Tab-separated table of N, CA and C in Angstrom:
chain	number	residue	atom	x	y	z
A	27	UNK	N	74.345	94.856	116.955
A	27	UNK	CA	74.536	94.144	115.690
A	27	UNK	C	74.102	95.030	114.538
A	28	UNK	N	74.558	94.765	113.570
A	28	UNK	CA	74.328	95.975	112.261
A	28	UNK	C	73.306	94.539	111.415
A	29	UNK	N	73.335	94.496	110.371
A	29	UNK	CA	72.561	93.504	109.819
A	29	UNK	C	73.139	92.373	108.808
A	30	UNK	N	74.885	92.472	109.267
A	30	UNK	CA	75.338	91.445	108.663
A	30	UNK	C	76.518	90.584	109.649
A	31	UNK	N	76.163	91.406	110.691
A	31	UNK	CA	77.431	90.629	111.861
A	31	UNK	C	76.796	91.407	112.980
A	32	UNK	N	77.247	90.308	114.155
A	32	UNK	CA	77.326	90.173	115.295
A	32	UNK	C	78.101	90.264	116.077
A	33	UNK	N	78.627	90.612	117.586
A	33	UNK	CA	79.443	90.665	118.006
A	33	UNK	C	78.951	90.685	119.179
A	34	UNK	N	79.955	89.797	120.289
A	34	UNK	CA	79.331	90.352	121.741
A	34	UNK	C	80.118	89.523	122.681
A	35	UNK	N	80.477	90.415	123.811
A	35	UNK	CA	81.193	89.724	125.044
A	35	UNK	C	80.174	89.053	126.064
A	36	UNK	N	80.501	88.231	126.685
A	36	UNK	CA	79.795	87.212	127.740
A	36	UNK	C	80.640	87.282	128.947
A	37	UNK	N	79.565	87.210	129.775
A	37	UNK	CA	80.000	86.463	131.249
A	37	UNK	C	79.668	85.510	131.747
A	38	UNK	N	79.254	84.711	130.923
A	38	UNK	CA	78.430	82.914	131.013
A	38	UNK	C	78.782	82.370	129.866
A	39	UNK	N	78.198	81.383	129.891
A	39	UNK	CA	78.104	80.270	129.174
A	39	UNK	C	77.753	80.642	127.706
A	40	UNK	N	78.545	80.823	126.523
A	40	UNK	CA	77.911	81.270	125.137
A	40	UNK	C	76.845	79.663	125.019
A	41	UNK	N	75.715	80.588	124.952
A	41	UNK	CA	74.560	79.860	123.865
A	41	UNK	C	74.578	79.606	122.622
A	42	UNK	N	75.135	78.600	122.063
A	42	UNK	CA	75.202	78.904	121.120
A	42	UNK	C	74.083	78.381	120.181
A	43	UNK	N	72.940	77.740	120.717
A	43	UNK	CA	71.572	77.277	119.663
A	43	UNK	C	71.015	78.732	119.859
A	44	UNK	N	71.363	79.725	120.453
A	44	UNK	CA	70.789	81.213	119.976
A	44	UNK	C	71.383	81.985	118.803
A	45	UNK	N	72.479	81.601	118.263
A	45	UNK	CA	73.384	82.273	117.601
A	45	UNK	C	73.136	81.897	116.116
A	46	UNK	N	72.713	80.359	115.871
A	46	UNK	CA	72.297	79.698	114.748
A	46	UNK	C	71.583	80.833	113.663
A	47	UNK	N	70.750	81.421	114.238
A	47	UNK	CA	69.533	82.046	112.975
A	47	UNK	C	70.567	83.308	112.695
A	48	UNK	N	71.502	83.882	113.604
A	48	UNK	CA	72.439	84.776	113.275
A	48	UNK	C	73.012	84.987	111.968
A	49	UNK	N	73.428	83.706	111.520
A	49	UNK	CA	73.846	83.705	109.506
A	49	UNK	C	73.452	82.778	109.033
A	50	UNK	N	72.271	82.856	109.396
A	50	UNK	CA	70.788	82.413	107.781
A	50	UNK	C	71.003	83.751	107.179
A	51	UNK	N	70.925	83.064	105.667
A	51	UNK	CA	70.769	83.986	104.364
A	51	UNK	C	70.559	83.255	103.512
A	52	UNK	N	69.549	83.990	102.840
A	52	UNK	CA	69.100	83.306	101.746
A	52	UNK	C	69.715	82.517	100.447
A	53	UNK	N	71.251	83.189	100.350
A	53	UNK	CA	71.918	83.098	99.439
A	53	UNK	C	73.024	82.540	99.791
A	54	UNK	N	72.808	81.858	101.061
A	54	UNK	CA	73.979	81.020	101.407
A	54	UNK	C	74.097	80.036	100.944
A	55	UNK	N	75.755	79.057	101.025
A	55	UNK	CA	75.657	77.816	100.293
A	55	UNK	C	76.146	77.636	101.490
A	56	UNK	N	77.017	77.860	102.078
A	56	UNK	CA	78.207	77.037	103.121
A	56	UNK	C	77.889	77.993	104.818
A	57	UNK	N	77.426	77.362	105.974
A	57	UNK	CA	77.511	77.783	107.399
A	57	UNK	C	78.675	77.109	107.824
A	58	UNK	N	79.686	78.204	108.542
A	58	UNK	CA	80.880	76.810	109.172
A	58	UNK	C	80.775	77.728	110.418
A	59	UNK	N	81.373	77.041	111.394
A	59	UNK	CA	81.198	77.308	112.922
A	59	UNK	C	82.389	76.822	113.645
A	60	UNK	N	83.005	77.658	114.143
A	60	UNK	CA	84.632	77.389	114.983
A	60	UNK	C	84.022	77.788	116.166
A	61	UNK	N	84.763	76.581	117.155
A	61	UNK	CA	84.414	76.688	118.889
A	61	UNK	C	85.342	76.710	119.578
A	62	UNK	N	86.352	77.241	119.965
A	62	UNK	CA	87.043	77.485	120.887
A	62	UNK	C	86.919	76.700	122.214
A	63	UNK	N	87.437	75.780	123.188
A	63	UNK	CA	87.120	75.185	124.217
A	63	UNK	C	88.469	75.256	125.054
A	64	UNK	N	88.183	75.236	126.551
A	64	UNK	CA	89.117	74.792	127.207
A	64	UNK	C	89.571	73.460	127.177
A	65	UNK	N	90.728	73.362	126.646
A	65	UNK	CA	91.147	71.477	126.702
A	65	UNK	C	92.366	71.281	127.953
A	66	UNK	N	91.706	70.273	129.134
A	66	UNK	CA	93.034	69.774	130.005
A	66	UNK	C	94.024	69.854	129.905
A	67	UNK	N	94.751	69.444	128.702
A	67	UNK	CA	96.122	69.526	128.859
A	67	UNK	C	97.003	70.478	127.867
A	68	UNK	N	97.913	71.278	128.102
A	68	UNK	CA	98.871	71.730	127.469
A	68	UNK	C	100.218	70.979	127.377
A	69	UNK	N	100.162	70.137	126.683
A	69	UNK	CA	102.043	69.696	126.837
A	69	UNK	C	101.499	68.485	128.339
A	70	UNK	N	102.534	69.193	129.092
A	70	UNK	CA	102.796	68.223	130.425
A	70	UNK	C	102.109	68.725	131.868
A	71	UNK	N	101.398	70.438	131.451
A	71	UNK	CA	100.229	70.543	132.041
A	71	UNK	C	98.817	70.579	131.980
A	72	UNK	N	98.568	70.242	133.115
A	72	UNK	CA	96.848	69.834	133.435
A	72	UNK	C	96.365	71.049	133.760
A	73	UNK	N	95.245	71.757	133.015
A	73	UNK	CA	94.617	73.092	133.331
A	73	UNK	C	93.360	72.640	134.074
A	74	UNK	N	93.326	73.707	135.327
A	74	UNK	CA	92.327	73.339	135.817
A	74	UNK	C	90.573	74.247	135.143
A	75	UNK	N	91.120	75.706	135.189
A	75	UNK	CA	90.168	76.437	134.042
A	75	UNK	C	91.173	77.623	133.490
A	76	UNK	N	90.403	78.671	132.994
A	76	UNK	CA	91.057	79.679	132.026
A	76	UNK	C	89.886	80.654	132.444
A	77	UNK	N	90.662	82.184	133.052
A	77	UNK	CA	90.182	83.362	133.096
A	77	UNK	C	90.134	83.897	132.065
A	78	UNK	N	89.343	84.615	131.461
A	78	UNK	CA	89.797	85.923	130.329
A	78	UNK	C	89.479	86.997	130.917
A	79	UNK	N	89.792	88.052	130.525
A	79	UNK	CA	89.971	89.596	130.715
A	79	UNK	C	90.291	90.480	129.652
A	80	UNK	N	89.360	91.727	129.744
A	80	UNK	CA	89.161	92.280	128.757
A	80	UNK	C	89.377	93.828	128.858
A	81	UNK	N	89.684	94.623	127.851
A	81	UNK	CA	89.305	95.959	128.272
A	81	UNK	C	87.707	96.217	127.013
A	82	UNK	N	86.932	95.892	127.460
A	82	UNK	CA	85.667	95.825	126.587
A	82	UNK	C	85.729	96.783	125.864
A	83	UNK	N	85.595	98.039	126.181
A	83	UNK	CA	85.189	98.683	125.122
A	83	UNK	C	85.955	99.104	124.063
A	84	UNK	N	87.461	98.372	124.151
A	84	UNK	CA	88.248	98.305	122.771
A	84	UNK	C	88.176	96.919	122.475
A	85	UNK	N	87.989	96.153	123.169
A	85	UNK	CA	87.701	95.052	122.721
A	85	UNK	C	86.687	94.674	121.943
A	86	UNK	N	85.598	95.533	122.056
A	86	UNK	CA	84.014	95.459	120.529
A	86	UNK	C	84.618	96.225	119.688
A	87	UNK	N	85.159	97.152	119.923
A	87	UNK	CA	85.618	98.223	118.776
A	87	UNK	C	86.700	97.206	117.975
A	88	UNK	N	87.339	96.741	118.455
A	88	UNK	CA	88.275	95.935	117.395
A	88	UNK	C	87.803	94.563	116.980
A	89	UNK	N	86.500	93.779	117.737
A	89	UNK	CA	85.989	93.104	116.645
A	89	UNK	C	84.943	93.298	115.693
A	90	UNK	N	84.573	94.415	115.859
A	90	UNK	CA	83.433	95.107	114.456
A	90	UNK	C	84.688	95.416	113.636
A	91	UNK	N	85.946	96.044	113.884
A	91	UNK	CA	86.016	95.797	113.148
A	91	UNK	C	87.536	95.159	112.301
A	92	UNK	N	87.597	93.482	113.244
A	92	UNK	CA	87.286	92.743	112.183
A	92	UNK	C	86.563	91.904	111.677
A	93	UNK	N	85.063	92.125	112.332
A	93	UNK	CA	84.337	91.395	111.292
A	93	UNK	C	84.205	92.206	110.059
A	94	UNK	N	84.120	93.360	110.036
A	94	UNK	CA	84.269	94.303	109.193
A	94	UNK	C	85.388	94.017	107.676
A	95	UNK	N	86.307	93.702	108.171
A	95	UNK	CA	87.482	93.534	107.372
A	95	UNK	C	87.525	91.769	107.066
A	96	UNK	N	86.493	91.108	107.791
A	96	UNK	CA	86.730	89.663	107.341
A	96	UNK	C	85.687	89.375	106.191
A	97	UNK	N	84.193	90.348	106.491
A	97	UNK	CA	83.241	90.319	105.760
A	97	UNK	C	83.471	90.914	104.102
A	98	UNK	N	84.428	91.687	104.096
A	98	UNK	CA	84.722	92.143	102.990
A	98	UNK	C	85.884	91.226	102.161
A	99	UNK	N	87.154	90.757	102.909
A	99	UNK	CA	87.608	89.835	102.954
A	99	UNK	C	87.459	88.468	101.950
A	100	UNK	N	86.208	87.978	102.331
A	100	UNK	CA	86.093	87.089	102.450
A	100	UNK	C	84.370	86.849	101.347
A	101	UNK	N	83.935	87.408	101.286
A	101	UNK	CA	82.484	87.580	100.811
A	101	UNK	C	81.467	87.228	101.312
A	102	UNK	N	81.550	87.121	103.200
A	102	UNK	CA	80.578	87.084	103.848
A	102	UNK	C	79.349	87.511	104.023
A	103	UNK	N	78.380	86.629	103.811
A	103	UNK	CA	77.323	87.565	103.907
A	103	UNK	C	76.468	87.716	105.062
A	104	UNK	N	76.957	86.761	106.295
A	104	UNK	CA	76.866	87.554	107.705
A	104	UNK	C	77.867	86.250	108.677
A	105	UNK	N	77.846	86.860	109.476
A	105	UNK	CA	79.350	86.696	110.952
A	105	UNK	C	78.492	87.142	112.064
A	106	UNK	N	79.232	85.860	113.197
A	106	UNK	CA	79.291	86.259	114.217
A	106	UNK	C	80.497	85.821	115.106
A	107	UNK	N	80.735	86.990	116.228
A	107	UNK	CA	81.560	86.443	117.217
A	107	UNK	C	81.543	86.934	118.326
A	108	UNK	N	81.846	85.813	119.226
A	108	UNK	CA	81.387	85.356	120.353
A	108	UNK	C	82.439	85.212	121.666
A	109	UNK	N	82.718	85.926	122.269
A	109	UNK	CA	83.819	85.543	123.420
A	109	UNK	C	83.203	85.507	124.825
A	110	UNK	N	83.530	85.276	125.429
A	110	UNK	CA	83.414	84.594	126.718
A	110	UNK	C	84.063	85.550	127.868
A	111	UNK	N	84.381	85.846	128.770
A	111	UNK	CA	85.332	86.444	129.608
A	111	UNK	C	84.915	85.749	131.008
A	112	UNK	N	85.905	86.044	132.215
A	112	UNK	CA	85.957	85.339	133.172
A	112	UNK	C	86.129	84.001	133.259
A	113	UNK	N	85.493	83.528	134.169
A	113	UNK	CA	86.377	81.824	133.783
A	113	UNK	C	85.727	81.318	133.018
A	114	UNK	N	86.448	80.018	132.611
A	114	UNK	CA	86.280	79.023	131.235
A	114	UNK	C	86.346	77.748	131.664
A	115	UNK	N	85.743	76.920	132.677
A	115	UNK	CA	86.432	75.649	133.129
A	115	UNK	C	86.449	74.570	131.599
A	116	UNK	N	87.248	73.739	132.105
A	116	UNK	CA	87.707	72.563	130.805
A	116	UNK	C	86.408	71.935	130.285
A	117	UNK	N	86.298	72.032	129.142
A	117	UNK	CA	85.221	71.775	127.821
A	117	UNK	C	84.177	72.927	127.614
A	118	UNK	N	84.428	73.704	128.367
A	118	UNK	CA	83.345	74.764	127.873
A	118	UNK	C	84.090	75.756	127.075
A	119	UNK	N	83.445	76.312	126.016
A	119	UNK	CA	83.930	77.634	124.918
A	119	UNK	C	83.905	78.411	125.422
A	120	UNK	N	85.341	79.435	125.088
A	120	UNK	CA	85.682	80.550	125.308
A	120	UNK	C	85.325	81.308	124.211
A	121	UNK	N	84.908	80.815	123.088
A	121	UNK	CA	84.905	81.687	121.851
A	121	UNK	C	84.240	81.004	121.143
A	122	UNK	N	83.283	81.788	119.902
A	122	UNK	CA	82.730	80.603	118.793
A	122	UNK	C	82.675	81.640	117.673
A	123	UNK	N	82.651	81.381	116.786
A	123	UNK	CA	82.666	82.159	115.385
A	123	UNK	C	81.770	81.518	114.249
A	124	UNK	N	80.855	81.997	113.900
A	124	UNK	CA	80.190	81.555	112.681
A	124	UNK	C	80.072	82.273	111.504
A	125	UNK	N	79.965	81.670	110.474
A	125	UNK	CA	79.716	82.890	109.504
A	125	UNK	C	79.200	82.303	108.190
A	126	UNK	N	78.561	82.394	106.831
A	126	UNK	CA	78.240	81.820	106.373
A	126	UNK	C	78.457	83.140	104.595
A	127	UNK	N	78.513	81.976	103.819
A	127	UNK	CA	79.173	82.718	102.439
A	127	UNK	C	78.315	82.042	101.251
A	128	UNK	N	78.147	82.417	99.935
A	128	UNK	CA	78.265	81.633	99.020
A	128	UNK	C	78.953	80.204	99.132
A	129	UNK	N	79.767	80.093	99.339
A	129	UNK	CA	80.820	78.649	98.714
A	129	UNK	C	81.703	78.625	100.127
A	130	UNK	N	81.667	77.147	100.005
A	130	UNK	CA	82.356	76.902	101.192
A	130	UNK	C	83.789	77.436	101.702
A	131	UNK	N	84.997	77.242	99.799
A	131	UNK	CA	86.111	77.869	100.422
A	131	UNK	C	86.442	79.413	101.328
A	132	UNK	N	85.427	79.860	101.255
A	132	UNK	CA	85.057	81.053	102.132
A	132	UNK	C	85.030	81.264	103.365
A	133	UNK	N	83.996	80.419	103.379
A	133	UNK	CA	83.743	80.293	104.896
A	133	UNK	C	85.046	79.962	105.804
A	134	UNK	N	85.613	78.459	105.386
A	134	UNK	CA	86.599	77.728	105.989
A	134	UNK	C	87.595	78.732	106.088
A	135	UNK	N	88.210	79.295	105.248
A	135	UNK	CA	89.349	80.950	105.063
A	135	UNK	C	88.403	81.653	106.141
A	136	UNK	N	87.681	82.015	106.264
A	136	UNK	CA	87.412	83.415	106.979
A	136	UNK	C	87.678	82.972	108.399
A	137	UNK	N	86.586	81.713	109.032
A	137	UNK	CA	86.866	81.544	110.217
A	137	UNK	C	88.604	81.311	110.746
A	138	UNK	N	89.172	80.369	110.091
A	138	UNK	CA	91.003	80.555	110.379
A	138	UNK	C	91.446	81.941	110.917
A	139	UNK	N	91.011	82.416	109.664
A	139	UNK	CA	91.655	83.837	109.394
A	139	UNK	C	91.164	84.709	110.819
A	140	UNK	N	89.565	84.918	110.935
A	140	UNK	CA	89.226	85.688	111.827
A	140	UNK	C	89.932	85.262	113.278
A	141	UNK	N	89.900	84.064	113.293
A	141	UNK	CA	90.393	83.077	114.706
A	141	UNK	C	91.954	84.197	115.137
A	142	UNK	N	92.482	83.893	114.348
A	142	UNK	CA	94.504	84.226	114.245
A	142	UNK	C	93.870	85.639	114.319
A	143	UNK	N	93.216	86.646	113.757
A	143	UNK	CA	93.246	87.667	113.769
A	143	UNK	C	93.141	88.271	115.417
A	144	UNK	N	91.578	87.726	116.198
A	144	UNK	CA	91.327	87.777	116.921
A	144	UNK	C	92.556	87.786	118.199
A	145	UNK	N	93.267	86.468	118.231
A	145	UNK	CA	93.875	86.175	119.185
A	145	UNK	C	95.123	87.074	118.897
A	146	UNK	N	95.234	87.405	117.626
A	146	UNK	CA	96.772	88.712	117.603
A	146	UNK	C	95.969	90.066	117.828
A	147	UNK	N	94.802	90.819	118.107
A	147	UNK	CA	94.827	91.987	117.672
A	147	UNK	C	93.616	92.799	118.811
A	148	UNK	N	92.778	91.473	118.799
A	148	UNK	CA	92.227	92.199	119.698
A	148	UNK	C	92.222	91.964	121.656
A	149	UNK	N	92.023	93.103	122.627
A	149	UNK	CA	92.270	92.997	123.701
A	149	UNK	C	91.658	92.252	124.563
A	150	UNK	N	91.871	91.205	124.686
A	150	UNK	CA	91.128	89.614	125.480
A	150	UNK	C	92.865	89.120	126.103
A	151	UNK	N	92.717	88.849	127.241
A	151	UNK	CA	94.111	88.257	128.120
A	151	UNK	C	93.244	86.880	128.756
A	152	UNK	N	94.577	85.925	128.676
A	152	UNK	CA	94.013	84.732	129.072
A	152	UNK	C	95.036	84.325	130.085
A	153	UNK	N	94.232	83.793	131.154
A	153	UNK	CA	95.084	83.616	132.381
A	153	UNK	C	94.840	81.899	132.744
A	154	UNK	N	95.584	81.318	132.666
A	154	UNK	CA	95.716	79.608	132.793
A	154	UNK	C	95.871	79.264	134.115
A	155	UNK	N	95.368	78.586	135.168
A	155	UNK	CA	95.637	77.946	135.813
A	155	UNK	C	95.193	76.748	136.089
A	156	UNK	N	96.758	75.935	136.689
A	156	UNK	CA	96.631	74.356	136.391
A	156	UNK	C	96.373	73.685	137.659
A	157	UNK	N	95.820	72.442	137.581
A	157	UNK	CA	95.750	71.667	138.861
A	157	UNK	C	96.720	71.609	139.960
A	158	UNK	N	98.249	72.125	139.679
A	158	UNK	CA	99.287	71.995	140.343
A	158	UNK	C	99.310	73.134	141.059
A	159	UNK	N	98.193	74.332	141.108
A	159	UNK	CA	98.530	75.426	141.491
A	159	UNK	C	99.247	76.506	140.698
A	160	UNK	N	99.748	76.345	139.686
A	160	UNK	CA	100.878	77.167	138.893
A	160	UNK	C	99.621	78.083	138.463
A	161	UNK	N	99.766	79.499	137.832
A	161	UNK	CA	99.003	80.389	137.298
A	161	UNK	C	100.164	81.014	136.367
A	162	UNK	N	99.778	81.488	135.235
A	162	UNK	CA	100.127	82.076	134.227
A	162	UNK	C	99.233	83.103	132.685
A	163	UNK	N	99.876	83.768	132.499
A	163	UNK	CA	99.420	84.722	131.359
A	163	UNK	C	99.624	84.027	130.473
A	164	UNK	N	99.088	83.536	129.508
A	164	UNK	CA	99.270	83.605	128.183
A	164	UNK	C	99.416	84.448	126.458
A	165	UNK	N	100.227	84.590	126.241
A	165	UNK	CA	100.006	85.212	125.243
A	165	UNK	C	99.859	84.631	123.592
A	166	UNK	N	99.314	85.398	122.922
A	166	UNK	CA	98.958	84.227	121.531
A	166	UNK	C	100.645	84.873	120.877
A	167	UNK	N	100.538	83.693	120.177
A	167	UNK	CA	102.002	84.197	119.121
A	167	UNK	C	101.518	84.955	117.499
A	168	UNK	N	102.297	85.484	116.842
A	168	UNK	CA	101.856	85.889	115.711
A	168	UNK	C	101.792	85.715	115.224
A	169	UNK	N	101.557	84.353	114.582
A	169	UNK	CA	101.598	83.061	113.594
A	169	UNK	C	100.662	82.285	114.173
A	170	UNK	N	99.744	82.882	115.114
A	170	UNK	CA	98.686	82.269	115.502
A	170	UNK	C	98.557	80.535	116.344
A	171	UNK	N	99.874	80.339	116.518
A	171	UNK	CA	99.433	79.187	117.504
A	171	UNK	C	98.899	79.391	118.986
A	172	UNK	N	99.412	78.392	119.757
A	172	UNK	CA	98.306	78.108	121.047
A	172	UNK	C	98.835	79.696	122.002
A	173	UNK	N	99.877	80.075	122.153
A	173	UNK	CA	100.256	80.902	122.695
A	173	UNK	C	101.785	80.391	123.520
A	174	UNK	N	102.297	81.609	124.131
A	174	UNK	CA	103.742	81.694	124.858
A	174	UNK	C	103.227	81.959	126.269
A	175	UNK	N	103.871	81.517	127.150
A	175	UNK	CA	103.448	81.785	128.874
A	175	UNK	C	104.538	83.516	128.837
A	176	UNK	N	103.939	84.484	129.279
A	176	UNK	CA	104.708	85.612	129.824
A	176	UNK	C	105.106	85.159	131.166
A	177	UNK	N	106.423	86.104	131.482
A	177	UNK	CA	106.829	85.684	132.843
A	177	UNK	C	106.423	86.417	133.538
């Protein structure tokens, strides 16, 4: 961590009442906090959990820096983010993002923003499988919704 962002891959469970004191600042007005979770259903399938996979060490390199580019962005005056890898069973976070600014419209913009950034840019693969047995890749789209199944 440098002294205005955080960053870090997991192989458990993100803590996230450890992450809290992460963006205290004195000069904050607004903390907002995005959580990422596995949810049951997609459409007309039932997920049973969600793998991720990573190539780590481009995978920190490309979120320093975009926290880098969100902190400037945005007028953050500290960030964190948080991913998960390996499995994800249903209701637990794969991801959490906090960050905290002057003024709220900040905050709310940055986390969006960092979210869509994340899922277009940096190297995290998410692998779905459903109660029916089916397994699949997911990929995020570039307009940032839930993602496209690769074949």
């Amino acid at each position: 961590m440098n002294e205005k962002h955080f960053i870090e891959l997991v192989d458990g469970p993100i803590q996230m009442e450890d992450l809290r004191e992460q963006i205290d600042h004195s000069d904050a007005g607004a903390h907002g906090w995005f959580v990422g979770v596995t949810r049951r259903r997609t459409g007309d399938l039932v997920t049973e959990t969600l793998h991720y996979q990573a190539h780590k060490a481009m995978a920190l390199r490309e979120l320093d820096s975009l926290a880098k580019s969100a902190m400037k962005k945005y007028s953050l005056l500290r960030l964190v983010i948080v991913h998960r890898l390996g499995e994800v069973p249903v209701s637990e976070a794969s991801v959490v993002i906090g960050c905290s600014s002057q003024h709220r419209p900040e905050t709310f913009s940055a986390l969006e923003w960092i979210m869509n950034k994340l899922k277009k840019d940096v190297p995290i693969w998410k692998r779905e499988v459903y109660c029916d047995g089916k397994e699949e890749w997911v990929h995020p789209g570039v307009d940032g919704d839930d993602g496209e199944a690769l074949p």
